[in-house]
DNA sequence: CGGTATTTTGAGTATCGTCAAGGCCAGTGG
DNA sequence: CCACTGGCCTTGACGATACTCAAAATACCG
């Protein structure tokens, strides 16, 4: 993992106007963005950009899943977030970032070189506003994730992770689907990555998936696919007794693509 | 706790130009900010604004410490961040926030009503840029905090918390000082708050403070004040083997106000 | 000085990490 | 077509860690 191999991309033609989040932008701004954008493909495990340096570009995820992470010299890895379709990453106007970005699966992204992108930011207040709102949103999600991480029992964290997949990844990359009339969640990353996200070990993750299955909360169709049998029980397992949340999940599951 | 009592504040006169982070702003923008700003005092435990609603203002912390938190109906509390002198809080252009803000100690803040503040944002690109950079910074800190939370042993999280206090709170509110030639850290929040921040219980926090003391890493002067006896050991206890970090802490401790 | 809240300590138990072995699947090469 | 290999996932046993409940000690405040 962490190889730097990259595949060359062609400039322009990123169909940015088709992207929901960007549709509100002025046509002229969109055209300029499209001008400076290079589309690029990454294989799973390849590094999109490293920690400790100035990020060379702002990225926009088209397909696939990326990990935001920090690797320590002793081999420990912390994953502090996942990036999916439609997410923007890379800080503007920063000299160095603390976290690297790696492809967790095959991924297709758009790269906007920082120089031109930052110049465009200055000319297009609406784009700057968009970046501010997106960053605020990311911060909010990071804090939500912290409340999951702060649960002492790993089972609560794991259940919270599954619910997060349902709520946020719905409709993305076949994460959520309905196969035999029951909602099915596809966990798009390895046990080890899940463990790194949750601050635990792969063995414990495995044990707890099976514990949830034994209690009838979910069924394991294959190591990456889980049928949700009892949403309410899963929400209870997450220790999350906010009624709004169970509604949000039921809602997300209801809208899952068959 | 969580009372809504507020003390009335007088508009203007917030001496915003004296604030390091805002000094780069145009004088005219600063004057406008000063116009719309109301200074307000909060007692420890009082709510600055609640979760689930549109935040009524953007806040700027002058003195004291605030908690960003979520309270669950069953009484559990998650603290996802602390705000100190110079921090800005409150999202712009958002309908509802997920987290409430409460005073952890007596606090003095400036309130910028959202309407006028957002209007000013549109007229002053440099202010919007400032907000973007601050939010990016907050996001980075939140992710750093996540890497501390993801450690399985509470001792690592507690040591990481102490080091964070040294690095970030240096020079603020007497958190860091040198009393008998040795650096002394003042933990400005209760054991319970520390526990909520670290995802554990006050008993465990207490036990681990004393365990660190028994090993000679630190000395407990009173329940809120700790003398750091062995910085290197503390960094090791945090499980953080990035050489940059020990340097940063030694540096911060060296600059501590005597 | 008394009353209350906070912190500390103790004992017992649940949870999780660690180490080690075994199983499953996909891709490879005979 | 089948054995072999390597990666991932699973399972088991044991010990370490932290949570729970309960009580005592200390600090705080009027």
XYZ file of C-alpha atoms in Angstrom, chain A residues 52-144:
93
model
C 3.291 16.671 5.955
C 3.422 18.486 2.654
C 1.467 21.173 0.945
C -1.452 19.431 -0.759
C -0.801 19.841 -4.496
C -4.464 20.048 -5.430
C -8.047 20.186 -4.282
C -9.794 16.926 -5.018
C -13.327 16.022 -5.848
C -14.458 12.416 -5.542
C -16.379 10.988 -8.492
C -16.419 7.306 -7.562
C -14.806 5.087 -4.974
C -13.866 5.639 -1.368
C -10.821 7.402 0.039
C -9.369 7.268 3.554
C -8.192 10.360 5.414
C -5.525 8.992 7.693
C -2.324 9.341 9.624
C 0.332 6.651 9.691
C 2.769 6.544 12.593
C 6.361 5.416 12.172
C 5.633 2.284 14.233
C 3.013 1.172 11.746
C -0.092 2.211 13.645
C -2.700 3.846 11.456
C -5.464 6.214 12.427
C -8.305 6.729 9.989
C -10.133 9.968 10.728
C -12.617 9.949 7.921
C -13.827 8.484 4.658
C -14.457 10.401 1.469
C -17.173 9.371 -0.929
C -18.811 10.522 -4.127
C -19.301 14.271 -4.118
C -16.856 14.985 -1.285
C -14.247 17.700 -1.656
C -10.888 17.335 0.039
C -7.629 19.218 0.348
C -7.193 22.454 2.246
C -6.844 25.761 0.467
C -4.231 28.270 1.561
C -2.446 25.823 3.869
C 1.263 25.061 3.812
C 1.062 21.561 5.220
C -1.622 19.040 6.062
C -1.494 16.553 8.910
C -3.251 13.738 7.144
C -2.658 11.794 3.997
C -5.366 10.641 1.641
C -5.360 7.130 0.201
C -7.719 5.194 -2.010
C -9.589 2.581 0.035
C -11.136 1.167 -3.120
C -10.646 1.899 -6.792
C -11.406 5.552 -7.155
C -11.969 8.204 -9.750
C -11.326 11.785 -8.729
C -11.013 15.265 -10.183
C -7.935 17.260 -9.294
C -7.948 21.044 -9.285
C -4.355 22.309 -9.033
C -4.146 24.558 -6.016
C -2.713 27.645 -7.691
C -5.442 28.113 -10.297
C -8.113 26.956 -7.866
C -7.130 29.478 -5.231
C -6.962 32.209 -7.848
C -10.463 31.294 -8.955
C -11.615 31.385 -5.322
C -10.614 35.028 -5.156
C -12.596 35.861 -8.283
C -15.679 33.776 -7.480
C -17.187 34.568 -4.073
C -19.851 31.920 -4.572
C -17.163 29.259 -4.888
C -15.516 30.490 -1.717
C -18.885 30.386 0.012
C -19.352 26.846 -1.218
C -15.979 25.841 0.221
C -16.858 27.431 3.560
C -20.161 25.586 3.756
C -18.574 22.303 2.782
C -15.841 22.692 5.364
C -18.396 23.530 8.057
C -20.243 20.416 7.034
C -17.120 18.288 7.257
C -16.445 19.675 10.707
C -19.916 18.743 11.785
C -19.494 15.228 10.485
C -16.125 14.911 12.189
C -17.768 15.873 15.481
C -20.587 13.418 14.918
